[in-house]
XYZ file of C-alpha atoms in Angstrom:
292
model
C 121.923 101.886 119.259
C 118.483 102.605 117.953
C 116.553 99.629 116.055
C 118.022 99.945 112.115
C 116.206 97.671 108.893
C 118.382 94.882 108.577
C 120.800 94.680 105.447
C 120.648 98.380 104.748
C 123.233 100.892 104.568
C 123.411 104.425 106.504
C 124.457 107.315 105.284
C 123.979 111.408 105.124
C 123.104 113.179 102.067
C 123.205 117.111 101.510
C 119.455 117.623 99.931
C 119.507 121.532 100.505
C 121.522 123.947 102.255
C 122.433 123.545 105.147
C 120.460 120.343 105.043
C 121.497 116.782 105.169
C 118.743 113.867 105.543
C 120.141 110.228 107.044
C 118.749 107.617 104.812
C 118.815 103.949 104.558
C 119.534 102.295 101.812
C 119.264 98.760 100.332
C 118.696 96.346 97.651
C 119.078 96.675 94.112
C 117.178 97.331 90.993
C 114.207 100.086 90.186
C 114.269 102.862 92.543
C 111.621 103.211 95.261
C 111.479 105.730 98.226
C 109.705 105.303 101.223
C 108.354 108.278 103.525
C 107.749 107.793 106.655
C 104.929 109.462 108.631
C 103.870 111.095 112.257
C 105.219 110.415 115.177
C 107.500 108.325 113.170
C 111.103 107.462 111.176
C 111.940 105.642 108.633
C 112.175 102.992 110.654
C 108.129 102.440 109.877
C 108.919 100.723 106.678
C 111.101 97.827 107.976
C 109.335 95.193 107.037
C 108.157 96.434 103.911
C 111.801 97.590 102.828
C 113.286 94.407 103.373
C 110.672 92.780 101.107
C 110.917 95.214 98.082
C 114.954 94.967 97.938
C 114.973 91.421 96.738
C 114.487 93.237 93.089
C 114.462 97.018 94.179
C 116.876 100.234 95.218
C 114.897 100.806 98.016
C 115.571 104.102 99.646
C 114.175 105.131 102.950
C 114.733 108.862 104.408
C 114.217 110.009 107.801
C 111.700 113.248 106.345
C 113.585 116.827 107.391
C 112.463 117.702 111.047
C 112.789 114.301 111.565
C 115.021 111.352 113.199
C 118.338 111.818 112.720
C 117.760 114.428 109.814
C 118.647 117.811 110.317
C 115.855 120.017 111.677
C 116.756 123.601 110.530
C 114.535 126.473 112.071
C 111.705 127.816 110.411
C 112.848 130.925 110.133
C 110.225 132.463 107.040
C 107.332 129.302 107.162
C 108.485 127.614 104.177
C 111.347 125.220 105.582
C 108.931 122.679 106.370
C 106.498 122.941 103.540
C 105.706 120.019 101.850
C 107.174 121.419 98.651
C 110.435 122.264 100.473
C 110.253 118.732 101.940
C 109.606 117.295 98.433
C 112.497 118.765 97.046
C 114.445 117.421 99.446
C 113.423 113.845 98.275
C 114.320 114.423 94.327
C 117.304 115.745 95.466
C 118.297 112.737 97.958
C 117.108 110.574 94.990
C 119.275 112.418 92.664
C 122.499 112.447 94.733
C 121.768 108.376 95.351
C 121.908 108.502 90.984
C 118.319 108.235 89.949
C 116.653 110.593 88.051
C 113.299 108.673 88.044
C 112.046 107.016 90.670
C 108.890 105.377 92.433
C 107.680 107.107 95.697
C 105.578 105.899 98.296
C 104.455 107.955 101.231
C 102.409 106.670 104.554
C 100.540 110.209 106.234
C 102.998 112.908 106.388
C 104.997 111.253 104.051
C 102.047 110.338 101.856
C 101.581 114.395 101.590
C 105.050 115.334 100.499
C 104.845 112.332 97.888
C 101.759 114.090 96.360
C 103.282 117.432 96.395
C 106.468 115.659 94.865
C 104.429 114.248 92.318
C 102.722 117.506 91.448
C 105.591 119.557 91.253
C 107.947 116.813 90.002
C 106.184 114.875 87.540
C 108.827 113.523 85.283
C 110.704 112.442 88.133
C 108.278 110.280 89.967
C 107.436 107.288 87.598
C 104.459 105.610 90.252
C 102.845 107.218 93.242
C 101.244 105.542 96.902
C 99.852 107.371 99.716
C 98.599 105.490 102.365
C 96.324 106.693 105.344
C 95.965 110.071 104.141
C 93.885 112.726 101.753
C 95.244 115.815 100.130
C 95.626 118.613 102.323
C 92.494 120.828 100.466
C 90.148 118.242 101.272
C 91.665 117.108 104.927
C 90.708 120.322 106.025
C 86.949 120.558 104.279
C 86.304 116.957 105.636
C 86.750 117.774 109.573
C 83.876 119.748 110.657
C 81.780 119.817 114.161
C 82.704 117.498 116.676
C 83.767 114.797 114.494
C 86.872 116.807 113.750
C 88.136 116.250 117.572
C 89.908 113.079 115.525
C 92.347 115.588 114.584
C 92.720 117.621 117.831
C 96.195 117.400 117.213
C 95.884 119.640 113.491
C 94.385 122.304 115.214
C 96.837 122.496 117.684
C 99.703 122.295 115.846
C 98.220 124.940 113.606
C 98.912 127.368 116.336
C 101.333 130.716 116.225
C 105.184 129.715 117.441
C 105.265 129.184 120.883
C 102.135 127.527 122.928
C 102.442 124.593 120.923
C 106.047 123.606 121.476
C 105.612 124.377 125.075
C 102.534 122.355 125.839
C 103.713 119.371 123.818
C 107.498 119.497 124.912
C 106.207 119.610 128.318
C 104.486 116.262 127.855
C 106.353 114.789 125.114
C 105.977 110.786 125.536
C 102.777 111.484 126.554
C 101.805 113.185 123.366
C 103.277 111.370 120.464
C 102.143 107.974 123.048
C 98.848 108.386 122.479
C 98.918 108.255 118.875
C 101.107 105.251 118.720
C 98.672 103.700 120.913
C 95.232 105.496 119.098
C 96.026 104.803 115.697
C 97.225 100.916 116.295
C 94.662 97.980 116.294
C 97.634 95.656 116.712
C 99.966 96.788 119.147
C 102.527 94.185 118.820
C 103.158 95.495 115.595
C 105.076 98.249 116.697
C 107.404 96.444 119.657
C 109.225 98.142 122.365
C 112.011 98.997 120.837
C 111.117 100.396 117.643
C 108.121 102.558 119.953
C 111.039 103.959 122.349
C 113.110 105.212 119.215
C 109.510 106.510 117.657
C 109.641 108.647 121.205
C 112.632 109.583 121.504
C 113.088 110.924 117.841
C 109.927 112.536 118.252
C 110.781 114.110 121.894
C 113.803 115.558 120.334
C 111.958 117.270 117.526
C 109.038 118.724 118.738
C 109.766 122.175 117.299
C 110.202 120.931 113.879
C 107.459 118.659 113.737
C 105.337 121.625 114.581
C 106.643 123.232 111.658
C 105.385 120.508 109.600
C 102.085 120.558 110.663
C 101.919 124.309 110.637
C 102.929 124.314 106.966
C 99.981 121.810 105.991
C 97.523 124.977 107.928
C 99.406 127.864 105.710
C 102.021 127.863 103.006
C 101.022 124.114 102.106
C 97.126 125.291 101.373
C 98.157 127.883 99.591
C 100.150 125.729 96.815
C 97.249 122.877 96.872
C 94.914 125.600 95.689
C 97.048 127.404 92.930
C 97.447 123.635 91.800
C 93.983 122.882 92.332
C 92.550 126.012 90.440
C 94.980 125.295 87.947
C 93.795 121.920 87.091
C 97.023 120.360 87.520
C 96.968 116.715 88.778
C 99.040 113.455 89.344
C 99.837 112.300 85.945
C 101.523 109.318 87.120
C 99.769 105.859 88.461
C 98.543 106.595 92.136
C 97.662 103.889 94.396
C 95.925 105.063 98.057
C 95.361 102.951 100.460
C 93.303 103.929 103.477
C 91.421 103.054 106.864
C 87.561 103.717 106.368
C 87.327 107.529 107.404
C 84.973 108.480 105.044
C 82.559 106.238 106.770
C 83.268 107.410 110.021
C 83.610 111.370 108.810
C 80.615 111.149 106.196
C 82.871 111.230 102.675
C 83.974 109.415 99.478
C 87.661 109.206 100.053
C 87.562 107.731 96.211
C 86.033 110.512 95.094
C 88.239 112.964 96.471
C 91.151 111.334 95.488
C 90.031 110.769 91.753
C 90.072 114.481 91.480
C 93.650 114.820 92.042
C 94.781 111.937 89.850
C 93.015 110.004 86.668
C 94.886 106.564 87.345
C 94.020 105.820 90.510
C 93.729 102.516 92.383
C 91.904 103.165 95.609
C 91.559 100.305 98.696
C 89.962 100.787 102.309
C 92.176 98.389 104.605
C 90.950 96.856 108.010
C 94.249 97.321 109.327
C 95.368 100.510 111.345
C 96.877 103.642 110.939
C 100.119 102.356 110.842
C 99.363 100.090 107.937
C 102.991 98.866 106.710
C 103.682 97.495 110.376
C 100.172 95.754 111.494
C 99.753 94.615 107.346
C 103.020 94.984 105.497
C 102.031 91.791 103.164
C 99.333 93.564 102.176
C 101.074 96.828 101.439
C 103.847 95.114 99.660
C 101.604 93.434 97.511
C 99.802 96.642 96.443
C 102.946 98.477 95.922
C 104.248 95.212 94.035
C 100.938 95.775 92.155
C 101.254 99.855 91.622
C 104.728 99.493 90.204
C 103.665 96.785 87.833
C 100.798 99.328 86.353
């Protein structure tokens, strides 16, 4: 049986048709969902979940495409965009009986909580990305050969069909080296929990190339009609990130403040995967975020 987070309940929840997401559940109180990110499940917030049900609902979705969720074909370019994905989560949260409810996302999760909170203001009370920016400006910041950081954009970026084949060919390899890359503290993520990361990732490859696709098409497209628009995050945001902009020569602040006018932004020494190597620290700053 693959690693689970202690205490919590499993179940399946119909978020769309055709379309059923496998959540964990636990704790009572407040409601707070947790999004996992790349090459990831829910599994990522663990530590984090079992800290924030001493007083919260806290609900934790494997993302569509994902773990044991469903992973429907992309059959028109839209299943996997992050407002597709988004709407999954208000209705999961809906269907669990909570109309409002606190969202926290950690890198592909942290960009369907900000399309969640765009599109779905008055049901996300409080907002957290961690590790990531907004799609618009992820794509202005990588330029010249500092963008071979994120090789793996480009290639997933791709048509149907070269992608999936050179990654399924090489699957463990693939999602490896970013488990690996993206981890100062390996013993954060142990054996067990990094063989389920690999083998829910080796049996998805299709989908999760959907995802990523979506952030180069359909998911530009809405972050522009909302950026043109003016419309931004009117709930508290909290972002917590690695130092890119030092490395990639920008002010992740600054970006971020143009999204959202409540914003609490922190640059962590930690790694990628942030709520395994530091999950004190995360749970304080969430702790902090839902207090605001």
């Amino acid at each position: 049986m693959d690693p689970r987070i202690k205490g919590f309940d499993y179940q399946r929840v119909t978020v769309d048709e055709g379309v059923a997401l496998a959540v964990a559940v636990g704790g009572s109180g407040p409601p707070v969902v947790l999004l996992h990110g790349f090459p990831q499940t829910h599994l990522m917030w663990r530590h984090v979940a079992a800290d924030l049900a001493a007083d919260h609902t806290v609900i934790c979705p494997d993302l569509r495409g994902y773990g044991a969720s469903d992973k429907p074909a992309d059959t028109d370019g839209t299943r996997y965009a992050k407002r597709t994905m988004a709407n999954d989560v208000v209705a999961l949260a809906r269907a669990l009986g909570h109309e409002r409810f606190a969202l926290a996302g950690h890198d592909r999760g942290a960009l369907v909580a900000v399309r969640a909170g765009l599109d779905h203001p008055d049901a996300v009370t409080h907002l957290a990305a961690l590790d990531v920016l907004p799609t618009l400006d992820m794509w202005d910041v990588l330029h010249g050969t500092t963008a071979a950081v994120g090789f793996h954009l480009y290639l997933m970026a791709q048509p149907p069909g070269l992608p999936e084949q050179l990654i399924g060919a090489s699957a463990d390899a693939f999602f490896g080296h970013f488990l690996d890359a993206w981890t100062r503290d390996p013993e954060a993520i142990p054996a067990e929990v990094r063989a389920a990361y690999l083998a829910a990732s080796r049996a998805a490859v299709t989908s999760i190339v959907a995802d990523y696709r979506a952030t180069a098409g359909i998911d530009v497209v809405h972050d522009r009609a909302d950026r043109e628009a003016g419309n931004r995050l009117r709930m508290p945001v909290t972002v917590l990130q690695q130092d890119w902009g030092a490395a990639l020569g920008y002010d992740a602040a600054a970006l971020w403040r143009a999204w959202t006018p409540d914003l609490a932004h922190r640059t962590v020494t930690s790694g990628h995967f942030m709520a395994e190597e530091a999950p004190a620290e995360v749970v304080a700053e969430l702790r902090a975020l839902l207090a605001r």
